[in-house]
Structure formats: C-alpha cells, structure tokens
CSV table of N, CA and C in Angstrom, one decimal:
chain,number,residue,atom,x,y,z
A,1,MET,N,159.4,10.0,122.4
A,1,MET,CA,160.4,9.8,120.9
A,1,MET,C,161.3,10.6,121.4
A,2,SER,N,162.2,10.6,120.6
A,2,SER,CA,163.4,11.5,120.6
A,2,SER,C,163.7,12.1,119.5
A,3,LYS,N,164.2,13.4,119.4
A,3,LYS,CA,164.3,14.2,118.3
A,3,LYS,C,165.5,13.9,117.5
A,4,SER,N,165.1,14.0,116.3
A,4,SER,CA,166.2,13.6,115.0
A,4,SER,C,167.1,14.6,115.1
A,5,SER,N,168.7,14.1,114.6
A,5,SER,CA,169.6,14.9,114.7
A,5,SER,C,169.3,16.5,113.7
A,6,SER,N,168.6,16.3,112.8
A,6,SER,CA,168.2,16.9,111.6
A,6,SER,C,167.4,18.1,112.4
A,7,TYR,N,166.9,17.6,113.3
A,7,TYR,CA,165.7,18.7,113.9
A,7,TYR,C,166.9,19.5,115.3
A,8,GLN,N,167.7,19.0,115.8
A,8,GLN,CA,168.4,19.8,116.4
A,8,GLN,C,169.5,20.6,115.6
A,9,HIS,N,169.8,20.2,114.5
A,9,HIS,CA,170.6,20.8,113.6
A,9,HIS,C,169.9,22.1,113.3
A,10,LEU,N,168.7,21.9,112.9
A,10,LEU,CA,167.6,23.3,112.4
A,10,LEU,C,167.6,24.4,113.7
A,11,ARG,N,167.5,23.6,115.0
A,11,ARG,CA,167.6,24.6,116.2
A,11,ARG,C,169.0,25.2,116.1
A,12,GLU,N,170.1,24.7,116.1
A,12,GLU,CA,171.2,25.4,116.2
A,12,GLU,C,171.3,26.5,115.1
A,13,TYR,N,170.7,26.0,113.9
A,13,TYR,CA,170.9,26.9,112.7
A,13,TYR,C,169.9,28.2,113.0
A,14,GLN,N,168.9,27.9,113.8
A,14,GLN,CA,168.0,29.4,113.9
A,14,GLN,C,168.7,30.1,115.1
A,15,LYS,N,169.3,29.2,115.9
A,15,LYS,CA,169.6,30.2,117.0
A,15,LYS,C,170.7,31.1,116.8
A,16,GLN,N,171.8,30.9,115.6
A,16,GLN,CA,172.8,31.8,115.1
A,16,GLN,C,172.4,32.8,114.8
A,17,GLY,N,171.2,33.3,114.1
A,17,GLY,CA,170.6,34.5,113.5
A,17,GLY,C,171.4,35.1,112.5
A,18,PRO,N,171.6,36.0,112.1
A,18,PRO,CA,171.8,36.2,110.5
A,18,PRO,C,173.3,35.8,110.0
A,19,LYS,N,173.6,35.5,109.0
A,19,LYS,CA,174.8,34.9,108.5
A,19,LYS,C,175.4,36.2,108.1
A,20,VAL,N,177.0,36.1,108.2
A,20,VAL,CA,177.6,37.3,107.3
A,20,VAL,C,178.3,36.3,106.3
A,21,GLN,N,178.4,37.1,105.0
A,21,GLN,CA,178.8,36.5,104.0
A,21,GLN,C,180.0,37.5,103.3
A,22,ASN,N,180.9,36.9,102.6
A,22,ASN,CA,182.0,37.9,101.8
A,22,ASN,C,181.6,37.5,100.4
A,23,ASN,N,181.4,38.7,99.7
A,23,ASN,CA,181.4,38.5,98.3
A,23,ASN,C,182.4,38.8,98.0
A,24,ALA,N,182.6,39.1,96.4
A,24,ALA,CA,183.8,39.1,95.5
A,24,ALA,C,184.3,40.4,95.7
A,25,GLY,N,183.9,41.4,96.3
A,25,GLY,CA,184.4,42.9,96.8
A,25,GLY,C,185.3,42.9,98.2
A,26,GLY,N,184.9,41.9,98.7
A,26,GLY,CA,185.6,41.5,100.2
A,26,GLY,C,184.4,42.2,101.0
A,27,GLU,N,183.7,42.7,100.6
A,27,GLU,CA,182.3,43.3,101.3
A,27,GLU,C,181.7,42.4,102.3
A,28,LYS,N,181.5,42.6,103.4
A,28,LYS,CA,180.3,41.7,103.9
A,28,LYS,C,179.1,41.9,103.8
A,29,GLN,N,177.7,41.0,103.7
A,29,GLN,CA,177.1,41.1,103.3
A,29,GLN,C,175.9,40.4,104.4
A,30,PHE,N,175.1,41.4,105.2
A,30,PHE,CA,174.2,40.9,105.9
A,30,PHE,C,172.7,41.2,105.7
A,31,TRP,N,171.9,40.2,106.3
A,31,TRP,CA,170.6,40.1,106.3
A,31,TRP,C,170.1,41.0,107.3
A,32,LYS,N,169.1,42.0,107.0
A,32,LYS,CA,168.3,42.7,108.1
A,32,LYS,C,167.0,42.5,108.3
A,33,VAL,N,166.4,42.6,109.4
A,33,VAL,CA,165.2,42.6,109.6
A,33,VAL,C,164.4,44.2,109.3
A,34,ILE,N,163.5,43.9,108.0
A,34,ILE,CA,163.1,45.1,107.6
A,34,ILE,C,161.6,45.6,107.9
A,35,ALA,N,161.2,44.3,108.7
A,35,ALA,CA,159.5,44.6,108.6
A,35,ALA,C,159.3,43.6,109.4
A,36,ILE,N,158.1,43.7,110.3
A,36,ILE,CA,157.7,42.6,111.5
A,36,ILE,C,156.2,42.7,111.2
A,37,LYS,N,155.5,41.5,111.2
A,37,LYS,CA,154.3,40.9,111.2
A,37,LYS,C,153.8,40.3,112.5
A,38,LYS,N,153.0,40.5,113.5
A,38,LYS,CA,152.8,39.9,114.6
A,38,LYS,C,151.1,39.6,115.1
A,39,ASP,N,150.3,39.9,113.9
A,39,ASP,CA,148.9,39.6,114.4
A,39,ASP,C,148.5,39.2,112.8
A,40,PRO,N,147.5,38.3,112.7
A,40,PRO,CA,147.2,38.2,111.1
A,40,PRO,C,146.2,39.1,110.8
A,41,ARG,N,145.6,40.0,111.6
A,41,ARG,CA,144.9,41.0,111.1
A,41,ARG,C,145.6,42.5,110.7
A,42,ASN,N,147.0,42.1,111.1
A,42,ASN,CA,147.8,43.5,111.1
A,42,ASN,C,148.3,43.8,109.7
A,43,PHE,N,149.0,44.8,109.6
A,43,PHE,CA,150.1,44.8,108.3
A,43,PHE,C,151.4,44.7,108.7
A,44,TRP,N,152.3,44.6,107.8
A,44,TRP,CA,153.7,44.5,108.3
A,44,TRP,C,153.8,46.1,108.6
A,45,ILE,N,154.7,45.6,109.7
A,45,ILE,CA,155.5,47.2,110.4
A,45,ILE,C,156.8,47.3,110.1
A,46,PRO,N,157.2,48.3,109.2
A,46,PRO,CA,158.9,48.6,108.7
A,46,PRO,C,159.4,48.9,110.4
A,47,THR,N,160.5,48.3,110.1
A,47,THR,CA,161.8,48.6,111.4
A,47,THR,C,162.6,49.7,110.7
A,48,GLU,N,163.6,50.2,111.8
A,48,GLU,CA,164.4,51.1,111.5
A,48,GLU,C,165.7,50.6,110.6
A,49,ASP,N,165.7,49.5,110.3
A,49,ASP,CA,166.6,48.8,109.3
A,49,ASP,C,166.1,48.8,107.8
A,50,CYS,N,164.9,49.2,107.9
A,50,CYS,CA,164.1,49.2,106.3
A,50,CYS,C,164.9,50.2,105.4
A,51,PRO,N,165.4,50.1,104.2
A,51,PRO,CA,166.2,51.1,103.4
A,51,PRO,C,165.2,52.1,102.9
A,52,TYR,N,164.1,51.9,102.8
A,52,TYR,CA,163.1,53.0,102.3
A,52,TYR,C,162.2,53.7,103.3
A,53,LEU,N,162.7,53.6,104.9
A,53,LEU,CA,162.0,53.9,105.6
A,53,LEU,C,161.4,55.5,105.6
A,54,ASP,N,162.4,56.3,105.0
A,54,ASP,CA,161.9,58.0,104.8
A,54,ASP,C,160.8,58.0,103.9
A,55,ASN,N,160.5,56.9,102.8
A,55,ASN,CA,159.4,57.0,101.7
A,55,ASN,C,158.2,57.1,102.5
A,56,ARG,N,157.1,57.4,101.8
A,56,ARG,CA,155.7,57.3,102.4
A,56,ARG,C,155.0,56.0,102.6
A,57,TYR,N,155.5,55.0,101.4
A,57,TYR,CA,155.3,53.8,101.2
A,57,TYR,C,156.3,52.8,101.4
A,58,PRO,N,157.0,52.7,102.5
A,58,PRO,CA,158.6,51.9,102.4
A,58,PRO,C,158.2,50.5,102.1
A,59,LEU,N,157.6,49.6,102.1
A,59,LEU,CA,157.4,48.3,102.0
A,59,LEU,C,156.9,48.2,100.1
A,60,GLU,N,156.1,49.4,99.8
A,60,GLU,CA,156.1,49.5,98.4
A,60,GLU,C,157.3,49.6,97.6
A,61,ARG,N,158.2,50.5,98.3
A,61,ARG,CA,159.5,50.6,97.9
A,61,ARG,C,160.3,49.6,97.5
A,62,VAL,N,160.5,48.5,98.9
A,62,VAL,CA,160.9,47.4,98.9
A,62,VAL,C,160.6,46.3,97.9
A,63,ARG,N,159.3,46.2,97.5
A,63,ARG,CA,158.7,45.2,96.6
A,63,ARG,C,159.2,45.9,95.2
A,64,TYR,N,159.4,47.2,94.9
A,64,TYR,CA,160.0,47.8,93.7
A,64,TYR,C,161.2,47.3,93.4
A,65,ALA,N,161.8,47.7,94.3
A,65,ALA,CA,163.5,47.1,94.3
A,65,ALA,C,163.7,45.7,94.2
A,66,VAL,N,162.9,44.9,94.5
A,66,VAL,CA,163.2,43.4,94.3
A,66,VAL,C,162.8,42.9,92.8
A,67,GLU,N,161.7,43.6,92.5
A,67,GLU,CA,161.6,43.5,90.8
A,67,GLU,C,162.4,44.2,90.1
A,68,GLN,N,163.1,45.3,90.7
A,68,GLN,CA,164.4,45.7,89.7
A,68,GLN,C,165.7,44.9,89.8
A,69,GLY,N,165.6,44.3,90.7
A,69,GLY,CA,167.1,43.0,91.2
A,69,GLY,C,167.8,43.9,92.1
A,70,ASN,N,167.5,44.8,92.8
A,70,ASN,CA,168.3,45.7,93.6
A,70,ASN,C,168.3,45.2,95.3
A,71,LEU,N,167.3,44.1,95.4
A,71,LEU,CA,167.4,44.0,96.9
A,71,LEU,C,166.6,42.3,96.8
A,72,ILE,N,166.9,41.7,97.7
A,72,ILE,CA,166.5,40.0,98.0
A,72,ILE,C,165.8,40.0,99.2
A,73,VAL,N,164.7,39.7,99.3
A,73,VAL,CA,164.2,39.6,100.2
A,73,VAL,C,163.6,38.3,100.9
A,74,ALA,N,163.1,38.0,102.5
A,74,ALA,CA,163.1,36.6,102.7
A,74,ALA,C,162.1,36.9,104.0
A,75,GLN,N,161.1,36.2,103.8
A,75,GLN,CA,160.0,35.7,105.0
A,75,GLN,C,160.5,34.8,105.8
A,76,LYS,N,160.8,34.9,107.3
A,76,LYS,CA,160.8,34.2,108.4
A,76,LYS,C,159.7,33.9,109.4
A,77,LYS,N,159.4,32.7,109.5
A,77,LYS,CA,158.0,32.5,110.7
A,77,LYS,C,158.8,32.1,111.9
A,78,LEU,N,158.4,32.9,112.6
A,78,LEU,CA,158.8,33.0,114.3
A,78,LEU,C,158.1,32.2,115.3
A,79,GLY,N,156.9,32.1,115.0
A,79,GLY,CA,155.7,31.7,115.9
A,79,GLY,C,154.4,31.5,115.0
A,80,PRO,N,153.3,31.5,115.6
A,80,PRO,CA,152.0,31.4,115.1
A,80,PRO,C,151.4,33.0,115.0
A,81,PHE,N,151.6,33.4,113.5
A,81,PHE,CA,150.9,34.9,113.3
A,81,PHE,C,152.4,35.6,113.4
A,82,HIS,N,153.3,35.3,113.5
A,82,HIS,CA,154.6,36.2,114.2
A,82,HIS,C,155.6,36.0,113.2
A,83,TYR,N,156.0,36.8,111.9
A,83,TYR,CA,156.9,36.6,111.2
A,83,TYR,C,157.6,37.8,110.7
A,84,GLU,N,158.8,37.7,110.5
A,84,GLU,CA,159.8,38.8,110.0
A,84,GLU,C,160.3,38.9,108.4
A,85,LEU,N,160.4,40.1,108.1
A,85,LEU,CA,160.8,40.2,106.7
A,85,LEU,C,162.3,40.6,106.5
A,86,TRP,N,163.0,39.9,105.9
A,86,TRP,CA,164.4,40.0,105.7
A,86,TRP,C,165.0,40.5,104.6
A,87,ALA,N,166.2,41.4,104.4
A,87,ALA,CA,166.4,41.8,103.3
A,87,ALA,C,167.7,42.1,103.1
A,88,THR,N,168.5,41.8,101.9
A,88,THR,CA,169.7,42.1,101.8
A,88,THR,C,170.0,42.4,100.1
A,89,GLU,N,171.2,43.2,99.9
A,89,GLU,CA,171.3,43.4,98.6
A,89,GLU,C,172.2,42.0,97.7
A,90,PRO,N,171.8,42.0,96.4
A,90,PRO,CA,172.5,40.8,95.7
A,90,PRO,C,174.0,41.0,95.7
A,91,LYS,N,174.5,39.7,95.4
A,91,LYS,CA,176.1,40.1,95.5
A,91,LYS,C,176.2,40.3,94.0
A,92,ILE,N,175.6,39.8,92.9
A,92,ILE,CA,175.8,40.4,92.0
A,92,ILE,C,174.8,41.6,91.2
A,93,LYS,N,175.0,42.6,90.9
A,93,LYS,CA,173.9,43.4,90.6
A,93,LYS,C,173.4,43.3,89.2
A,94,VAL,N,172.5,43.2,88.3
A,94,VAL,CA,172.1,43.1,86.9
A,94,VAL,C,172.2,44.9,86.5
C-alpha cells in the first residue's frame, strides 16, 4: 500500500520545525519548546526556553499567562508518551 500525498506532506511539515511568522510590527514570532514530557508517570519538565523558569512553579505561571491572553501554548506529540509543550506570544495583545 502506497502512502498518500497528504501523509508525505505531513512528514515534510513535521521535519521543518518551528515556523517564523512576521507580525504587524515587523517582529519575528517564534514558537519555543517550553516543557517536555517523556513518560506517562512523569510530570512536565520545563526547558531553558520557559519564560517563567525563575519562578517556583513555572508551568503554573504559563497557565496563568494563557488565561490572561499573554501567551499561546500548543502540545505536540512526538511519539508514545513523548510530548512537547510549545509557546509563543500572541500577535495582538488584549
């Protein structure tokens, strides 16, 4: 059975990595990996790119920033029980 073109397109998209977007101010907007989860029994482990790494509970601060509209997060599944938490700042702040 041959793989469909949409499957090949998805694989190419996944290989490209984070996208750089230009917002209205001319600034580039990056998605950063802020946490990793590799085991179903473990918790999220913040990375050095986490914006609230100096806080006692950095991922709680991330969740609060999302609720306030200061941050956008997405979860990416890399494999069985292996996830990355990605974050970026919104183009338009409320």
